[in-house]
PDB file of C-alpha atoms and ligand atoms in Angstrom:
ATOM      1  CA  MET A   1       0.079  -0.537  -0.175  1.00 95.00           C
ATOM      2  CA  LEU A   2       2.543   2.313   0.896  1.00 93.00           C
ATOM      3  CA  ALA A   3       4.600   1.366  -2.158  1.00 94.00           C
ATOM      4  CA  GLU A   4       1.852   2.386  -4.746  1.00 95.00           C
ATOM      5  CA  HIS A   5       1.236   4.905  -2.464  1.00 96.00           C
ATOM      6  CA  LEU A   6       4.593   6.741  -2.639  1.00 94.00           C
ATOM      7  CA  GLN A   7       5.337   5.815  -6.081  1.00 96.00           C
ATOM      8  CA  GLY A   8       1.687   7.549  -7.060  1.00 94.00           C
ATOM      9  CA  GLN A   9       3.317  11.200  -5.821  1.00 92.00           C
ATOM     10  CA  GLY A  10       6.758  10.048  -7.624  1.00 96.00           C
ATOM     11  CA  TYR A  11       8.787   8.504  -5.046  1.00 96.00           C
ATOM     12  CA  ALA A  12      10.112   4.744  -3.944  1.00 95.00           C
ATOM     13  CA  TYR A  13      10.181   3.183  -0.981  1.00 89.00           C
ATOM     14  CA  GLY A  14      13.952   3.432   0.295  1.00 91.00           C
ATOM     15  CA  ASP A  15      13.805   6.715  -1.324  1.00 95.00           C
ATOM     16  CA  PHE A  16      13.553   8.270   2.307  1.00 93.00           C
ATOM     17  CA  PRO A  17      15.481   7.929   5.322  1.00 94.00           C
ATOM     18  CA  ALA A  18      14.024   5.399   7.797  1.00 90.00           C
ATOM     19  CA  HIS A  19      15.509   3.489  11.104  1.00 89.00           C
ATOM     20  CA  SER A  20      15.286  -0.106  11.417  1.00 93.00           C
ATOM     21  CA  SER A  21      15.213  -0.316  15.826  1.00 94.00           C
ATOM     22  CA  LEU A  22      12.016  -2.756  14.430  1.00 94.00           C
ATOM     23  CA  TRP A  23      15.278  -4.936  13.332  1.00 95.00           C
ATOM     24  CA  GLU A  24      17.483  -4.603  15.221  1.00 96.00           C
ATOM     25  CA  MET A  25      15.417  -6.178  18.140  1.00 97.00           C
ATOM     26  CA  THR A  26      14.865  -8.792  16.332  1.00 97.00           C
ATOM     27  CA  ASP A  27      18.112  -9.342  15.469  1.00 97.00           C
ATOM     28  CA  LYS A  28      19.311  -9.467  18.920  1.00 97.00           C
ATOM     29  CA  THR A  29      16.230 -10.921  19.568  1.00 98.00           C
ATOM     30  CA  ARG A  30      17.053 -13.672  17.315  1.00 98.00           C
ATOM     31  CA  HIS A  31      18.277 -16.527  20.309  1.00 97.00           C
ATOM     32  CA  ASP A  32      14.676 -16.365  22.313  1.00 97.00           C
ATOM     33  CA  ILE A  33      11.350 -16.216  22.008  1.00 98.00           C
ATOM     34  CA  LEU A  34      10.144 -15.194  25.179  1.00 98.00           C
ATOM     35  CA  ALA A  35      12.517 -12.129  24.503  1.00 98.00           C
ATOM     36  CA  ARG A  36      11.352 -11.554  20.775  1.00 98.00           C
ATOM     37  CA  MET A  37       7.690 -11.883  22.153  1.00 97.00           C
ATOM     38  CA  ALA A  38       8.409  -9.000  25.022  1.00 96.00           C
ATOM     39  CA  LEU A  39      10.653  -6.520  22.892  1.00 97.00           C
ATOM     40  CA  VAL A  40       9.534  -7.127  19.355  1.00 97.00           C
ATOM     41  CA  PRO A  41       5.317  -6.855  19.354  1.00 97.00           C
ATOM     42  CA  ARG A  42       4.947  -6.488  22.855  1.00 95.00           C
ATOM     43  CA  THR A  43       7.315  -3.382  22.867  1.00 94.00           C
ATOM     44  CA  MET A  44       8.410  -1.899  18.699  1.00 95.00           C
ATOM     45  CA  GLU A  45       4.656  -2.858  17.437  1.00 95.00           C
ATOM     46  CA  ALA A  46       3.078  -1.664  20.218  1.00 95.00           C
ATOM     47  CA  ARG A  47       5.019   1.861  19.812  1.00 94.00           C
ATOM     48  CA  GLY A  48       2.710   1.656  16.670  1.00 94.00           C
ATOM     49  CA  LEU A  49       0.009   1.597  18.361  1.00 95.00           C
ATOM     50  CA  ASP A  50       1.207   5.179  20.355  1.00 94.00           C
ATOM     51  CA  VAL A  51       2.657   7.103  16.812  1.00 94.00           C
ATOM     52  CA  VAL A  52       0.167   6.045  14.479  1.00 96.00           C
ATOM     53  CA  PRO A  53      -3.087   8.016  15.486  1.00 96.00           C
ATOM     54  CA  SER A  54      -1.079  11.452  15.387  1.00 95.00           C
ATOM     55  CA  LEU A  55       0.590  11.005  12.081  1.00 95.00           C
ATOM     56  CA  ARG A  56      -2.320   9.485  10.411  1.00 97.00           C
ATOM     57  CA  ASP A  57      -3.036  13.185  11.716  1.00 97.00           C
ATOM     58  CA  LYS A  58      -0.673  14.905   9.973  1.00 97.00           C
ATOM     59  CA  LEU A  59      -0.713  13.560   6.964  1.00 97.00           C
ATOM     60  CA  ALA A  60      -5.126  13.445   6.914  1.00 97.00           C
ATOM     61  CA  GLN A  61      -3.724  17.801   7.635  1.00 98.00           C
ATOM     62  CA  ALA A  62      -1.586  18.347   4.776  1.00 97.00           C
ATOM     63  CA  GLY A  63      -4.300  16.999   2.037  1.00 96.00           C
ATOM     64  CA  ASP A  64      -3.242  12.947   1.839  1.00 96.00           C
ATOM     65  CA  LYS A  65      -6.555  11.177   2.851  1.00 96.00           C
ATOM     66  CA  GLU A  66      -5.005   8.561   0.834  1.00 96.00           C
ATOM     67  CA  ALA A  67      -1.891   8.287   3.525  1.00 96.00           C
ATOM     68  CA  ALA A  68      -4.079   8.394   6.125  1.00 97.00           C
ATOM     69  CA  ALA A  69      -6.383   5.691   4.869  1.00 98.00           C
ATOM     70  CA  ILE A  70      -3.136   3.899   5.081  1.00 97.00           C
ATOM     71  CA  MET A  71      -2.209   4.871   8.604  1.00 97.00           C
ATOM     72  CA  ASP A  72      -5.604   3.603   9.537  1.00 97.00           C
ATOM     73  CA  ILE A  73      -5.168  -0.096   8.014  1.00 97.00           C
ATOM     74  CA  ILE A  74      -1.805  -0.300   9.566  1.00 96.00           C
ATOM     75  CA  LEU A  75      -2.952   0.805  12.941  1.00 97.00           C
ATOM     76  CA  ARG A  76      -5.811  -1.506  12.465  1.00 97.00           C
ATOM     77  CA  ASP A  77      -3.198  -4.794  11.875  1.00 97.00           C
ATOM     78  CA  GLU A  78      -0.853  -4.241  13.932  1.00 97.00           C
ATOM     79  CA  ILE A  79      -3.703  -4.322  17.257  1.00 97.00           C
ATOM     80  CA  GLY A  80      -3.798  -7.387  15.744  1.00 97.00           C
ATOM     81  CA  HIS A  81      -0.403  -7.625  15.679  1.00 96.00           C
ATOM     82  CA  VAL A  82       0.420  -6.478  19.632  1.00 96.00           C
ATOM     83  CA  ALA A  83      -2.121  -9.117  20.396  1.00 97.00           C
ATOM     84  CA  ILE A  84      -0.004 -11.727  18.934  1.00 97.00           C
ATOM     85  CA  GLY A  85       2.919 -10.725  21.027  1.00 97.00           C
ATOM     86  CA  ASN A  86       0.407 -10.423  24.254  1.00 96.00           C
ATOM     87  CA  ARG A  87      -1.139 -13.892  23.629  1.00 97.00           C
ATOM     88  CA  TRP A  88       2.280 -16.463  23.137  1.00 97.00           C
ATOM     89  CA  TYR A  89       4.840 -13.277  25.497  1.00 96.00           C
ATOM     90  CA  GLY A  90       1.617 -14.754  28.106  1.00 95.00           C
ATOM     91  CA  TYR A  91       1.941 -18.472  27.446  1.00 98.00           C
ATOM     92  CA  LEU A  92       5.780 -18.508  27.623  1.00 98.00           C
ATOM     93  CA  CYS A  93       6.005 -17.320  30.838  1.00 97.00           C
ATOM     94  CA  ALA A  94       3.879 -19.795  32.438  1.00 97.00           C
ATOM     95  CA  GLN A  95       5.211 -22.106  30.339  1.00 98.00           C
ATOM     96  CA  ARG A  96       8.878 -21.110  32.179  1.00 98.00           C
ATOM     97  CA  GLY A  97       7.183 -20.171  35.819  1.00 98.00           C
ATOM     98  CA  LEU A  98       7.527 -16.219  35.537  1.00 97.00           C
ATOM     99  CA  GLU A  99       6.190 -13.575  36.603  1.00 94.00           C
ATOM    100  CA  PRO A 100       4.539 -11.072  33.318  1.00 93.00           C
ATOM    101  CA  VAL A 101       5.391  -7.359  35.203  1.00 90.00           C
ATOM    102  CA  GLU A 102       8.848  -8.416  36.465  1.00 92.00           C
ATOM    103  CA  THR A 103      10.164 -10.590  33.628  1.00 95.00           C
ATOM    104  CA  TYR A 104       8.950  -7.596  30.827  1.00 93.00           C
ATOM    105  CA  ALA A 105      10.586  -5.536  33.183  1.00 91.00           C
ATOM    106  CA  SER A 106      13.974  -6.866  33.347  1.00 95.00           C
ATOM    107  CA  LEU A 107      13.587  -7.828  30.049  1.00 96.00           C
ATOM    108  CA  ALA A 108      13.434  -5.027  28.837  1.00 94.00           C
ATOM    109  CA  ALA A 109      16.275  -3.609  30.907  1.00 94.00           C
ATOM    110  CA  GLU A 110      19.198  -6.326  29.450  1.00 97.00           C
ATOM    111  CA  TYR A 111      18.107  -5.365  25.759  1.00 96.00           C
ATOM    112  CA  ALA A 112      18.185  -1.644  26.474  1.00 95.00           C
ATOM    113  CA  ALA A 113      15.059  -1.175  24.745  1.00 94.00           C
ATOM    114  CA  PRO A 114      13.631   1.811  24.665  1.00 90.00           C
ATOM    115  CA  VAL A 115      11.770   3.524  27.614  1.00 86.00           C
ATOM    116  CA  LEU A 116       7.900   2.879  27.417  1.00 82.00           C
ATOM    117  CA  ARG A 117       7.096   7.059  26.721  1.00 82.00           C
ATOM    118  CA  GLY A 118       3.741   8.564  26.493  1.00 82.00           C
ATOM    119  CA  PRO A 119       0.875  10.070  25.191  1.00 87.00           C
ATOM    120  CA  PHE A 120      -0.406   6.424  24.672  1.00 90.00           C
ATOM    121  CA  ASN A 121      -2.781   5.007  22.740  1.00 93.00           C
ATOM    122  CA  LEU A 122      -4.522   3.521  25.691  1.00 91.00           C
ATOM    123  CA  ASP A 123      -8.128   2.412  23.690  1.00 92.00           C
ATOM    124  CA  ALA A 124      -5.006   0.180  20.806  1.00 95.00           C
ATOM    125  CA  ARG A 125      -3.300  -1.867  23.760  1.00 94.00           C
ATOM    126  CA  ARG A 126      -6.636  -2.505  25.936  1.00 92.00           C
ATOM    127  CA  ALA A 127      -8.054  -4.100  21.937  1.00 95.00           C
ATOM    128  CA  ALA A 128      -4.988  -6.125  21.649  1.00 95.00           C
ATOM    129  CA  GLY A 129      -5.015  -7.249  25.229  1.00 93.00           C
ATOM    130  CA  PHE A 130      -2.243  -5.561  27.503  1.00 91.00           C
ATOM    131  CA  SER A 131      -3.155  -5.541  30.984  1.00 83.00           C
ATOM    132  CA  GLU A 132      -4.406  -2.943  33.834  1.00 76.00           C
ATOM    133  CA  PRO A 133      -1.124  -2.914  35.818  1.00 74.00           C
ATOM    134  CA  GLU A 134       1.749  -3.814  32.774  1.00 75.00           C
ATOM    135  CA  PHE A 135       0.651  -0.375  31.865  1.00 67.00           C
ATOM    136  CA  ASN A 136      -1.023   1.101  34.895  1.00 53.00           C
ATOM    137  CA  LEU A 137      -3.741   1.650  32.584  1.00 49.00           C
ATOM    138  CA  PRO A 138      -6.982   3.534  34.254  1.00 45.00           C
ATOM    139  CA  PRO A 139      -9.794   0.777  34.315  1.00 46.00           C
ATOM    140  CA  LYS A 140     -12.133   1.228  31.238  1.00 49.00           C
TER     141      LYS A 140
HETATM  142 FE1  FE2 B   1       3.561  -5.187  12.620  1.00 89.31          FE
END
């Protein structure tokens, strides 16, 4: 979708600089599925839940309705990706007899994960299965 949209603007995917922090974390956690689930879907992709709405609004304000619509699809899909991470993270913690919230904190420190910083997209995070104690979410 993005590649096609860029093409319509006279650009191609790769024409603009982008960070690769998601892939760096994917590589760093390649030896442990628990660390992978904690830090790729539940941290890096979950960050997408927080930042996509404001990016979407900026694109819409700039008049790029097509790009804004693509962001809506990405946000919807990302909730599913993060939910998969939450599901398997919980499964792996139970299997290994680990407490999920403390384990997350120690993995985040061990792998130097980006520090969680608001504003959070609480509705999207809830929809993706984050529990109240994990992110100090107020009860709905
Ligand atoms: Fe994703």
